[in-house]
XYZ file of C-alpha atoms in Angstrom:
647
model
C 0.000 0.000 0.000
C 1.305 3.416 -0.840
C 1.695 6.040 1.820
C -1.025 8.266 0.349
C -3.575 5.474 0.250
C -2.679 4.416 3.778
C -3.091 7.993 4.957
C -6.587 8.016 3.476
C -7.472 4.775 5.196
C -5.897 5.357 8.604
C -6.451 8.867 10.003
C -3.555 10.226 12.013
C -3.900 9.753 15.759
C -3.550 13.480 16.425
C -6.295 14.240 13.932
C -8.565 11.697 15.581
C -7.811 13.135 18.984
C -9.066 16.512 17.826
C -12.396 15.086 16.689
C -14.089 15.031 20.064
C -17.789 14.238 20.143
C -20.059 17.250 20.120
C -23.779 17.934 20.081
C -26.123 15.011 19.464
C -23.219 12.789 18.540
C -21.766 13.351 22.020
C -24.631 11.263 23.394
C -24.243 8.404 20.925
C -24.491 6.067 23.875
C -28.247 6.681 23.853
C -28.403 4.641 20.668
C -27.442 1.662 22.802
C -29.350 2.767 25.868
C -32.827 2.715 24.314
C -33.012 -0.943 23.169
C -30.912 -2.109 26.119
C -33.335 -0.425 28.522
C -36.208 -2.123 26.721
C -34.545 -5.520 27.128
C -33.929 -4.922 30.849
C -37.499 -3.767 31.498
C -39.098 -6.643 29.623
C -36.817 -9.438 30.794
C -36.577 -8.376 34.443
C -40.048 -6.890 34.796
C -41.696 -10.283 34.666
C -45.336 -11.026 34.002
C -46.444 -7.639 35.322
C -45.294 -6.182 31.977
C -47.244 -8.655 29.823
C -50.087 -6.272 28.993
C -47.908 -3.414 27.770
C -44.491 -5.000 27.202
C -44.872 -5.168 23.421
C -45.426 -1.397 23.338
C -42.141 -0.814 25.155
C -40.476 -3.329 22.842
C -41.576 -1.317 19.805
C -40.945 2.130 21.287
C -37.277 1.566 22.120
C -35.930 0.801 18.613
C -38.170 3.571 17.228
C -36.581 6.058 19.649
C -33.125 4.779 18.714
C -33.976 5.255 15.020
C -35.195 8.813 15.631
C -31.991 9.595 17.502
C -29.937 7.990 14.731
C -31.644 10.172 12.128
C -30.865 13.260 14.205
C -27.206 12.206 14.512
C -27.070 11.549 10.765
C -28.458 14.998 9.962
C -25.950 16.615 12.306
C -23.157 14.580 10.718
C -24.047 15.956 7.287
C -23.428 19.437 8.654
C -19.723 18.735 9.141
C -17.066 18.676 6.411
C -16.489 15.181 5.016
C -13.110 14.807 6.735
C -14.559 15.662 10.168
C -17.567 13.382 10.339
C -15.969 10.763 12.580
C -16.682 11.228 16.264
C -15.292 9.156 19.124
C -16.863 8.927 22.560
C -15.148 7.174 25.487
C -17.669 6.296 28.186
C -15.204 4.691 30.626
C -12.131 2.481 30.766
C -13.324 -0.981 29.797
C -10.116 -2.860 30.711
C -7.106 -1.410 32.535
C -4.560 -4.172 33.161
C -0.894 -3.326 32.669
C -0.350 -2.369 29.050
C -3.693 -3.899 28.064
C -5.760 -0.722 27.887
C -9.181 -0.967 26.246
C -11.697 1.874 26.507
C -15.442 1.446 26.294
C -15.467 3.747 23.321
C -17.975 4.368 20.558
C -17.172 5.561 17.058
C -19.903 7.331 15.138
C -18.772 7.808 11.553
C -20.372 7.492 8.106
C -19.930 3.708 8.046
C -21.382 3.065 11.498
C -24.279 5.521 11.000
C -25.341 3.629 7.857
C -25.618 0.470 9.928
C -27.312 2.307 12.791
C -30.041 3.586 10.472
C -30.462 0.151 8.854
C -30.581 -1.725 12.170
C -32.957 0.655 13.939
C -35.069 1.660 10.914
C -35.708 -1.769 9.438
C -35.623 -3.287 12.921
C -38.378 -0.933 14.120
C -40.685 -1.957 11.273
C -40.008 -5.623 12.028
C -40.885 -4.995 15.688
C -44.175 -3.395 14.621
C -44.926 -6.369 12.375
C -44.214 -8.692 15.307
C -46.968 -7.042 17.374
C -49.528 -8.632 15.046
C -47.600 -11.789 14.266
C -47.038 -12.691 17.935
C -50.397 -11.378 19.202
C -51.579 -14.797 20.377
C -48.290 -15.938 21.901
C -48.414 -16.018 25.721
C -44.700 -15.133 25.906
C -44.884 -12.111 23.611
C -43.333 -9.854 26.239
C -40.275 -12.098 26.537
C -40.026 -12.257 22.764
C -39.809 -8.466 22.497
C -37.233 -8.426 25.274
C -35.024 -10.757 23.255
C -35.610 -8.669 20.114
C -34.531 -5.493 21.929
C -31.460 -7.310 23.228
C -30.646 -8.357 19.664
C -30.826 -4.762 18.411
C -28.731 -3.466 21.327
C -26.008 -6.079 20.748
C -25.865 -5.317 17.032
C -25.613 -1.593 17.698
C -22.729 -2.196 20.091
C -21.022 -4.267 17.407
C -21.150 -1.530 14.768
C -20.498 1.413 17.119
C -17.480 -0.042 18.964
C -14.182 1.728 18.389
C -12.067 -1.338 19.192
C -12.096 -5.032 18.380
C -12.661 -6.241 21.935
C -15.810 -4.160 22.364
C -16.884 -5.249 18.887
C -16.385 -8.831 20.066
C -18.626 -8.144 23.052
C -21.436 -7.083 20.732
C -20.554 -9.985 18.444
C -21.152 -12.469 21.264
C -24.282 -10.610 22.332
C -25.700 -11.074 18.844
C -24.898 -14.788 19.058
C -26.666 -15.091 22.414
C -29.750 -13.196 21.224
C -29.973 -15.282 18.044
C -29.811 -18.465 20.129
C -32.654 -17.255 22.344
C -34.807 -16.148 19.407
C -34.238 -19.078 17.054
C -35.128 -21.425 19.898
C -37.945 -19.213 21.213
C -40.475 -21.991 20.650
C -38.220 -24.434 22.474
C -41.079 -26.863 23.032
C -40.510 -27.833 19.385
C -37.558 -30.185 19.104
C -36.682 -28.758 15.692
C -36.442 -25.226 17.129
C -34.272 -26.329 20.044
C -31.941 -28.241 17.728
C -31.754 -25.309 15.283
C -30.819 -22.906 18.090
C -28.037 -25.196 19.304
C -26.788 -25.674 15.753
C -26.604 -21.923 15.181
C -24.833 -21.457 18.505
C -22.208 -24.149 17.832
C -21.558 -23.085 14.229
C -21.063 -19.508 15.345
C -18.680 -20.565 18.087
C -16.365 -21.905 15.390
C -16.345 -18.553 13.650
C -16.072 -16.688 16.949
C -12.922 -18.658 17.738
C -11.371 -17.183 14.594
C -12.262 -13.633 15.607
C -10.997 -14.112 19.164
C -7.677 -15.509 17.899
C -7.377 -12.561 15.512
C -7.843 -10.134 18.426
C -5.228 -11.981 20.495
C -2.782 -11.871 17.603
C -3.428 -8.145 17.167
C -2.585 -7.426 20.779
C 0.479 -9.690 20.678
C 1.843 -8.016 17.551
C 0.641 -4.422 17.892
C 0.046 -3.991 21.635
C -3.427 -2.613 20.940
C -6.895 -3.748 19.906
C -8.320 -0.323 19.060
C -9.029 0.389 15.417
C -6.668 3.349 15.409
C -3.820 1.420 17.040
C -4.195 -1.704 14.913
C -4.593 0.090 11.596
C -1.666 2.355 12.358
C 0.680 -0.515 13.259
C -0.441 -3.069 10.656
C 1.757 -1.722 7.789
C 4.842 -2.416 9.909
C 3.956 -6.081 10.472
C 5.123 -8.946 8.287
C 2.947 -10.157 5.456
C 2.456 -13.500 7.205
C 1.066 -11.885 10.357
C -1.295 -9.612 8.454
C -2.482 -12.510 6.270
C -3.094 -14.652 9.345
C -5.156 -11.878 10.945
C -7.115 -11.429 7.719
C -7.908 -15.140 7.418
C -8.967 -15.352 11.070
C -11.255 -12.350 10.584
C -12.692 -14.095 7.523
C -13.428 -17.178 9.633
C -15.335 -15.002 12.084
C -17.252 -13.378 9.237
C -18.159 -16.797 7.777
C -19.810 -17.805 11.042
C -21.982 -14.724 11.507
C -22.780 -14.175 7.817
C -23.425 -17.864 7.022
C -20.718 -18.173 4.398
C -19.033 -21.408 3.379
C -18.117 -23.563 5.240
C -20.169 -22.305 8.224
C -23.423 -21.762 6.350
C -25.538 -24.707 7.433
C -27.077 -23.058 10.508
C -28.928 -20.386 8.536
C -31.458 -22.704 6.869
C -32.381 -24.353 10.174
C -32.735 -20.930 11.790
C -36.086 -20.644 9.985
C -37.559 -22.594 12.912
C -37.775 -19.315 14.809
C -40.729 -16.918 14.450
C -40.784 -15.053 11.127
C -39.925 -11.629 12.680
C -36.724 -13.256 13.948
C -35.916 -14.484 10.446
C -36.495 -11.004 9.052
C -34.328 -9.364 11.705
C -31.481 -11.867 11.287
C -31.505 -11.824 7.492
C -32.166 -8.168 6.770
C -30.853 -5.877 9.479
C -28.634 -7.607 11.990
C -26.737 -10.858 12.295
C -25.808 -11.833 8.741
C -24.601 -8.318 7.938
C -22.104 -8.399 10.823
C -19.493 -10.363 8.860
C -19.590 -7.909 5.957
C -19.235 -5.015 8.387
C -16.225 -6.693 10.028
C -14.406 -7.114 6.715
C -15.138 -3.598 5.466
C -14.262 -2.027 8.824
C -11.002 -4.024 8.760
C -10.223 -2.772 5.257
C -6.808 -1.329 6.239
C -5.757 -4.862 7.229
C -7.122 -6.596 4.134
C -5.601 -3.945 1.876
C -2.175 -5.136 3.020
C -2.738 -8.817 2.161
C -3.829 -9.809 -1.360
C -3.997 -13.464 -0.312
C -6.594 -12.824 2.391
C -8.590 -10.611 0.019
C -8.606 -13.357 -2.596
C -9.796 -15.842 0.038
C -12.648 -13.493 0.952
C -13.647 -13.132 -2.699
C -13.534 -16.888 -3.320
C -15.680 -17.608 -0.268
C -18.216 -15.002 -1.388
C -18.372 -16.281 -4.970
C -18.771 -19.902 -3.874
C -21.462 -19.024 -1.342
C -23.517 -16.925 -3.725
C -23.767 -19.904 -6.093
C -24.239 -22.387 -3.250
C -27.098 -20.452 -1.656
C -28.783 -19.696 -4.970
C -28.854 -23.355 -6.002
C -30.373 -24.323 -2.643
C -32.989 -21.581 -2.985
C -34.078 -23.022 -6.337
C -34.940 -26.425 -4.841
C -36.626 -25.572 -1.532
C -40.420 -25.825 -1.300
C -40.445 -24.196 2.149
C -40.855 -20.483 1.365
C -38.780 -19.380 4.361
C -35.942 -21.797 3.613
C -35.912 -20.686 -0.008
C -35.505 -17.113 1.248
C -32.765 -18.318 3.598
C -30.859 -19.729 0.622
C -31.394 -16.371 -1.063
C -29.839 -14.601 1.921
C -26.756 -16.801 1.744
C -26.452 -15.921 -1.935
C -26.958 -12.172 -1.487
C -24.515 -11.981 1.413
C -22.130 -13.883 -0.883
C -22.321 -10.940 -3.291
C -21.376 -8.565 -0.488
C -18.501 -10.787 0.635
C -17.254 -11.078 -2.933
C -17.323 -7.296 -3.285
C -15.499 -6.833 0.023
C -12.836 -9.271 -1.185
C -12.123 -7.056 -4.174
C -10.448 -4.521 -1.909
C -10.910 -0.735 -1.904
C -12.732 -0.781 -5.243
C -15.345 -3.160 -3.862
C -16.034 -1.891 -0.342
C -18.522 0.739 -1.444
C -20.428 -1.770 -3.565
C -20.555 -4.252 -0.675
C -22.180 -1.615 1.539
C -24.537 -0.487 -1.237
C -25.704 -4.065 -1.772
C -26.047 -4.523 2.003
C -28.267 -1.448 2.383
C -30.453 -2.401 -0.580
C -30.682 -5.978 0.693
C -31.898 -4.770 4.076
C -35.047 -3.352 2.478
C -36.010 -5.990 -0.045
C -35.123 -8.997 2.108
C -37.082 -7.628 5.077
C -40.037 -7.101 2.734
C -39.799 -10.654 1.433
C -39.688 -12.167 4.907
C -42.529 -10.044 6.258
C -44.769 -10.866 3.310
C -43.830 -14.542 3.624
C -44.709 -14.251 7.311
C -48.097 -12.771 6.420
C -48.748 -15.686 4.069
C -47.734 -18.187 6.752
C -49.894 -16.385 9.313
C -52.981 -16.526 7.087
C -52.324 -20.095 5.910
C -52.348 -21.518 9.439
C -48.542 -21.758 9.662
C -48.227 -23.570 6.326
C -44.877 -22.840 4.618
C -44.913 -25.340 1.728
C -45.311 -23.366 -1.502
C -46.806 -26.425 -3.207
C -49.856 -25.872 -0.993
C -50.265 -22.189 -1.836
C -51.191 -20.838 -5.255
C -53.694 -18.142 -6.181
C -52.919 -15.952 -3.153
C -52.621 -12.899 -5.398
C -56.414 -12.560 -5.275
C -56.830 -13.418 -1.589
C -53.939 -11.189 -0.407
C -53.488 -8.430 -3.037
C -51.576 -5.966 -0.830
C -49.195 -8.660 0.367
C -48.679 -9.683 -3.248
C -47.965 -6.087 -4.247
C -45.325 -5.658 -1.541
C -43.760 -9.016 -2.419
C -43.704 -8.081 -6.101
C -41.901 -4.794 -5.378
C -39.213 -6.641 -3.426
C -39.083 -9.243 -6.212
C -38.298 -6.568 -8.805
C -35.657 -5.091 -6.509
C -33.806 -8.320 -5.704
C -33.633 -9.693 -9.251
C -32.290 -6.377 -10.528
C -34.894 -4.991 -12.906
C -34.027 -1.338 -13.644
C -34.627 1.167 -12.177
C -34.766 -0.819 -8.929
C -31.998 -1.275 -6.409
C -30.191 -4.562 -7.137
C -29.566 -3.575 -10.754
C -27.395 -0.716 -9.494
C -25.662 -2.693 -6.741
C -24.950 -6.068 -8.368
C -23.844 -4.630 -11.720
C -20.831 -2.790 -10.191
C -19.862 -5.936 -8.261
C -19.872 -7.998 -11.448
C -17.888 -5.310 -13.281
C -15.358 -4.968 -10.449
C -14.890 -8.749 -10.341
C -14.143 -8.941 -14.078
C -11.897 -5.874 -13.790
C -9.664 -7.781 -11.404
C -8.196 -9.448 -14.464
C -6.558 -12.807 -14.921
C -8.108 -16.179 -14.326
C -9.350 -15.254 -10.863
C -11.143 -12.169 -12.191
C -12.814 -14.161 -14.964
C -13.968 -16.867 -12.565
C -15.221 -14.450 -9.926
C -17.020 -12.302 -12.487
C -18.617 -15.327 -14.136
C -19.813 -16.610 -10.763
C -21.374 -13.236 -9.968
C -23.041 -13.092 -13.394
C -24.457 -16.617 -13.092
C -25.637 -15.783 -9.585
C -27.798 -12.984 -11.010
C -29.558 -15.492 -13.257
C -30.047 -17.977 -10.409
C -31.548 -15.208 -8.262
C -34.129 -14.503 -10.956
C -34.909 -18.217 -11.287
C -35.656 -18.964 -7.634
C -37.432 -15.672 -6.996
C -39.706 -16.067 -10.028
C -40.400 -19.649 -8.965
C -41.337 -18.421 -5.495
C -43.606 -15.707 -6.890
C -45.429 -18.075 -9.240
C -45.842 -20.952 -6.786
C -47.155 -18.691 -4.023
C -49.323 -16.078 -5.681
C -50.414 -17.390 -9.086
C -51.964 -20.498 -10.554
C -54.613 -22.780 -9.126
C -55.477 -22.592 -5.445
C -53.900 -25.628 -3.820
C -54.719 -24.997 -0.177
C -57.076 -27.098 1.946
C -60.809 -26.498 1.980
C -60.739 -25.389 5.606
C -58.330 -22.522 4.919
C -59.677 -19.067 4.115
C -56.675 -16.757 3.629
C -57.254 -13.037 3.597
C -55.189 -9.899 4.000
C -53.135 -9.705 7.198
C -53.978 -7.088 9.876
C -52.813 -3.501 9.220
C -50.117 -3.738 11.910
C -48.493 -6.445 9.753
C -49.268 -4.930 6.348
C -47.989 -1.390 6.801
C -44.404 -2.328 7.741
C -44.231 -4.491 4.604
C -45.605 -1.635 2.483
C -43.057 0.849 3.833
C -40.187 -1.587 3.335
C -41.389 -2.369 -0.183
C -41.414 1.352 -0.976
C -37.895 1.581 0.437
C -36.698 -1.317 -1.704
C -37.920 0.505 -4.807
C -36.758 3.963 -3.733
C -33.267 2.626 -3.054
C -32.848 2.308 -6.811
C -33.408 6.035 -7.231
C -30.718 6.728 -4.624
C -28.153 4.792 -6.632
C -29.165 6.525 -9.868
C -28.377 9.913 -8.356
C -24.670 9.282 -8.615
C -21.768 9.068 -6.216
C -23.469 10.409 -3.084
C -22.928 7.194 -1.119
C -19.346 6.950 -2.357
C -18.671 10.535 -1.300
C -20.236 9.888 2.111
C -18.359 6.675 2.908
C -15.123 7.492 1.081
C -13.267 9.164 3.976
C -13.891 6.118 6.202
C -13.346 3.157 3.895
C -10.668 4.838 1.806
C -12.510 4.791 -1.491
C -12.338 7.926 -3.614
C -15.406 8.749 -5.712
C -15.640 6.303 -8.613
C -17.595 7.095 -11.738
C -19.738 4.165 -12.745
C -22.046 4.058 -15.720
C -25.643 3.135 -15.085
C -25.901 0.848 -18.115
C -22.733 -1.092 -18.859
C -22.028 -4.227 -20.837
C -22.114 -6.177 -17.601
C -25.431 -4.609 -16.685
C -26.950 -5.555 -20.013
C -25.521 -9.076 -19.798
C -26.876 -9.505 -16.289
C -30.273 -8.121 -17.307
C -30.474 -10.500 -20.264
C -29.633 -13.430 -18.007
C -32.236 -12.297 -15.453
C -34.962 -12.110 -18.102
C -33.991 -15.503 -19.549
C -34.056 -17.123 -16.093
C -37.443 -15.556 -15.306
C -38.774 -16.932 -18.603
C -37.455 -20.395 -17.760
C -39.128 -20.261 -14.344
C -42.407 -19.228 -16.006
C -42.225 -22.212 -18.346
C -41.476 -24.592 -15.461
C -43.863 -23.218 -12.843
C -46.217 -20.763 -14.527
C -47.593 -22.907 -17.309
C -47.397 -26.317 -15.657
C -49.408 -27.715 -12.808
C -47.452 -27.602 -9.547
C -47.667 -31.017 -7.858
C -48.812 -31.033 -4.234
C -46.558 -34.002 -3.476
C -42.833 -33.908 -4.194
C -42.173 -35.563 -7.564
C -39.279 -37.887 -8.297
C -36.211 -35.741 -8.782
C -32.874 -36.064 -10.505
C -29.681 -36.304 -8.417
C -28.961 -32.580 -8.771
C -32.365 -31.604 -7.373
C -32.009 -34.132 -4.568
C -28.625 -32.673 -3.681
C -30.030 -29.124 -3.670
C -32.968 -30.180 -1.477
C -30.444 -31.656 0.948
C -28.570 -28.336 1.074
C -25.877 -29.675 -1.301
C -24.958 -32.092 1.482
C -23.553 -29.294 3.612
C -24.687 -31.008 6.798
C -23.338 -34.363 5.616
C -19.955 -32.825 4.792
C -19.740 -31.086 8.168
C -20.794 -34.305 9.856
C -18.183 -36.347 7.996
C -15.323 -33.876 8.371
C -16.020 -32.447 11.815
C -18.632 -34.300 13.849
C -17.664 -37.949 13.172
C -13.918 -37.393 13.696
C -14.812 -35.506 16.853
C -16.919 -38.411 18.066
C -14.147 -40.883 17.281
C -11.601 -38.698 19.054
C -13.925 -38.454 22.052
C -14.411 -42.223 22.178
C -10.667 -42.783 21.830
C -10.020 -40.299 24.623
C -12.582 -41.997 26.867
C -11.064 -45.419 26.110
C -7.552 -44.123 26.828
C -8.795 -42.505 30.032
C -10.570 -45.666 31.191
C -7.975 -48.233 30.091
C -4.844 -46.124 30.200
C -4.937 -43.444 32.877
C -7.517 -45.080 35.142
C -6.043 -48.526 34.437
C -2.553 -47.431 35.521
C -3.860 -45.709 38.631
C -6.050 -48.667 39.564
C -3.169 -51.131 38.964
C -0.829 -49.197 41.252
C -3.551 -48.950 43.882
C -4.295 -52.670 43.623
C -0.582 -53.536 43.942
C -0.197 -51.505 47.113
C -3.500 -52.792 48.457
C -2.587 -56.430 47.788
C 0.899 -56.178 49.237
C -0.361 -54.416 52.342
C -2.960 -57.157 52.790
C -0.276 -59.792 52.687
C 1.923 -57.826 55.084
C -0.943 -57.638 57.566
C -0.975 -61.445 57.836
C 2.621 -61.373 59.169
C 1.607 -59.132 62.060
C -0.128 -61.796 64.239
C 0.480 -60.249 67.696
C 2.046 -63.483 69.170
C 5.564 -63.228 70.703
C 6.422 -66.776 69.653
C 5.763 -65.878 66.011
C 8.038 -62.847 66.178
C 10.764 -64.918 67.976
C 10.538 -67.565 65.266
C 10.838 -64.882 62.584
C 13.912 -63.426 64.297
C 15.475 -66.906 64.555
C 14.847 -67.645 60.867
C 16.275 -64.258 59.939
C 19.390 -64.823 62.084
C 19.981 -68.278 60.556
C 19.650 -66.863 57.025
C 22.019 -64.009 57.832
C 24.694 -66.316 59.366
C 24.322 -68.724 56.450
C 24.828 -65.891 53.974
C 28.058 -64.772 55.721
C 29.416 -68.349 55.735
C 28.701 -68.758 52.042
C 30.445 -65.490 51.268
C 33.599 -66.502 53.217
C 33.715 -69.860 51.429
């Protein structure tokens, strides 16, 4: 990295020191305080809060969003180079030279995530009021949701890796509680444990990266690490980058730690929307982009990030094409879309801005898709099999309209958002050059076609065709408290396209933080036209397969490729064969060694001493004549030995 580029990426410590928090930004801690207070009230208040707890649960993220908007407006009033504000609340750790403040950093990158988390999260909370209206534990559910939002805000606002890790683990805890919220269902309990274990693997990578940072640089703050990283060896920086990637794979469900995300659909639909759109799965992308000054120093780690993203976007898309469960099909879609963001982040400084643009657009259209899918499930008596839907466009016209808006956005039909976020990623991948650039760009281009295929399939199977539901079902439009959040998010998913048409506003805003100068990018490029042609062709293929043919209610016989996709491309089987079975064998071997080896040796020694002592006790009879006889025998043996020696 050249000195000028490094200077753009790592602000000088003295300059940072002069940027003390002022005004609204000085109280950035309130962004955390609102949802955290909601979690404390609802989880510690007990049943006395049941009647009004959901109102508190909704109010807290709404207040945090309002405060975030105010901080964002104030931030726009500062010059671009002075928009980063740091706030130290207290000394988090003070042990020798290990000094870690409880500090928050409010800058253009973190404020984008704050607005996404609190804005989209607030609408999901409102939707949950209707969705969870009949659940007796609704108050506890909202407490967990508030805890989730608070942990994610801590993650993106932290000014050091250790505090980020605290929020990182908080997100893992909240996801475990929410995925397994209906723990009376074995499938939900198993899914929660699976998510927890899979994320622990990734978390181990992040924790080792933080330890290595402190060992090498003597600091875990962003400023200290980024300032010292250029002086470290390439091997150390690459190791840190790969460990950070492992952490990102766990939280963002990227290969090889992706299998938990599909099972996470066992949680209530608002949980799925919050995880997939605004919180957990975006954490890995944030970690990589925030750690850009590290990845910029190691081409090998960047290439690994790009490869993981490209493989996952194809992997998730193929799974999404074969799932009949509408929520699991959307889960495969999330894996694929996060793969696009990871691929973009792996392209280095030229790709960071596009990763964030895709992340922001994804927050709107994926939340819309999950909320509308939740409305369908709610009105279909918890049915999620798309083969038992059909014709819902007439029964639920508003839900269909919102879903259709998000559909246009995610497949990338201009002038909607994904067309302006995926196209630059595809172009940047091809621009990398060489074999790697061709392969990455081709994967991204094919992924656009796969996205159109599974989304069109989902649209047709759910909302068009013959009604395939049971006679006893009478679906109708969901209550307004569930409909309006979906409508607002659908409008946002369409309006996001207009934002990207405007030009380089987002690039100008984020540039001083992520080190990306404004980049001119044409709206319609050869890659955009190629992607659009592939999207239209894939949509046509889906129409032929699912729009003009009768959808069978029962699963038909499938070819090996479809079977593999329905089984998640054997991701669970691979993890079981490579990780679980060897672990079981190692455990059994360890138990056998402990029982037969360690315990056997100890027991043998104990038995030897016990047996010999038992025999010795028989000599001690207590009779004088026995002792006298023993002394006589001993004396005879001793005299005999001396005589033999003299002879």
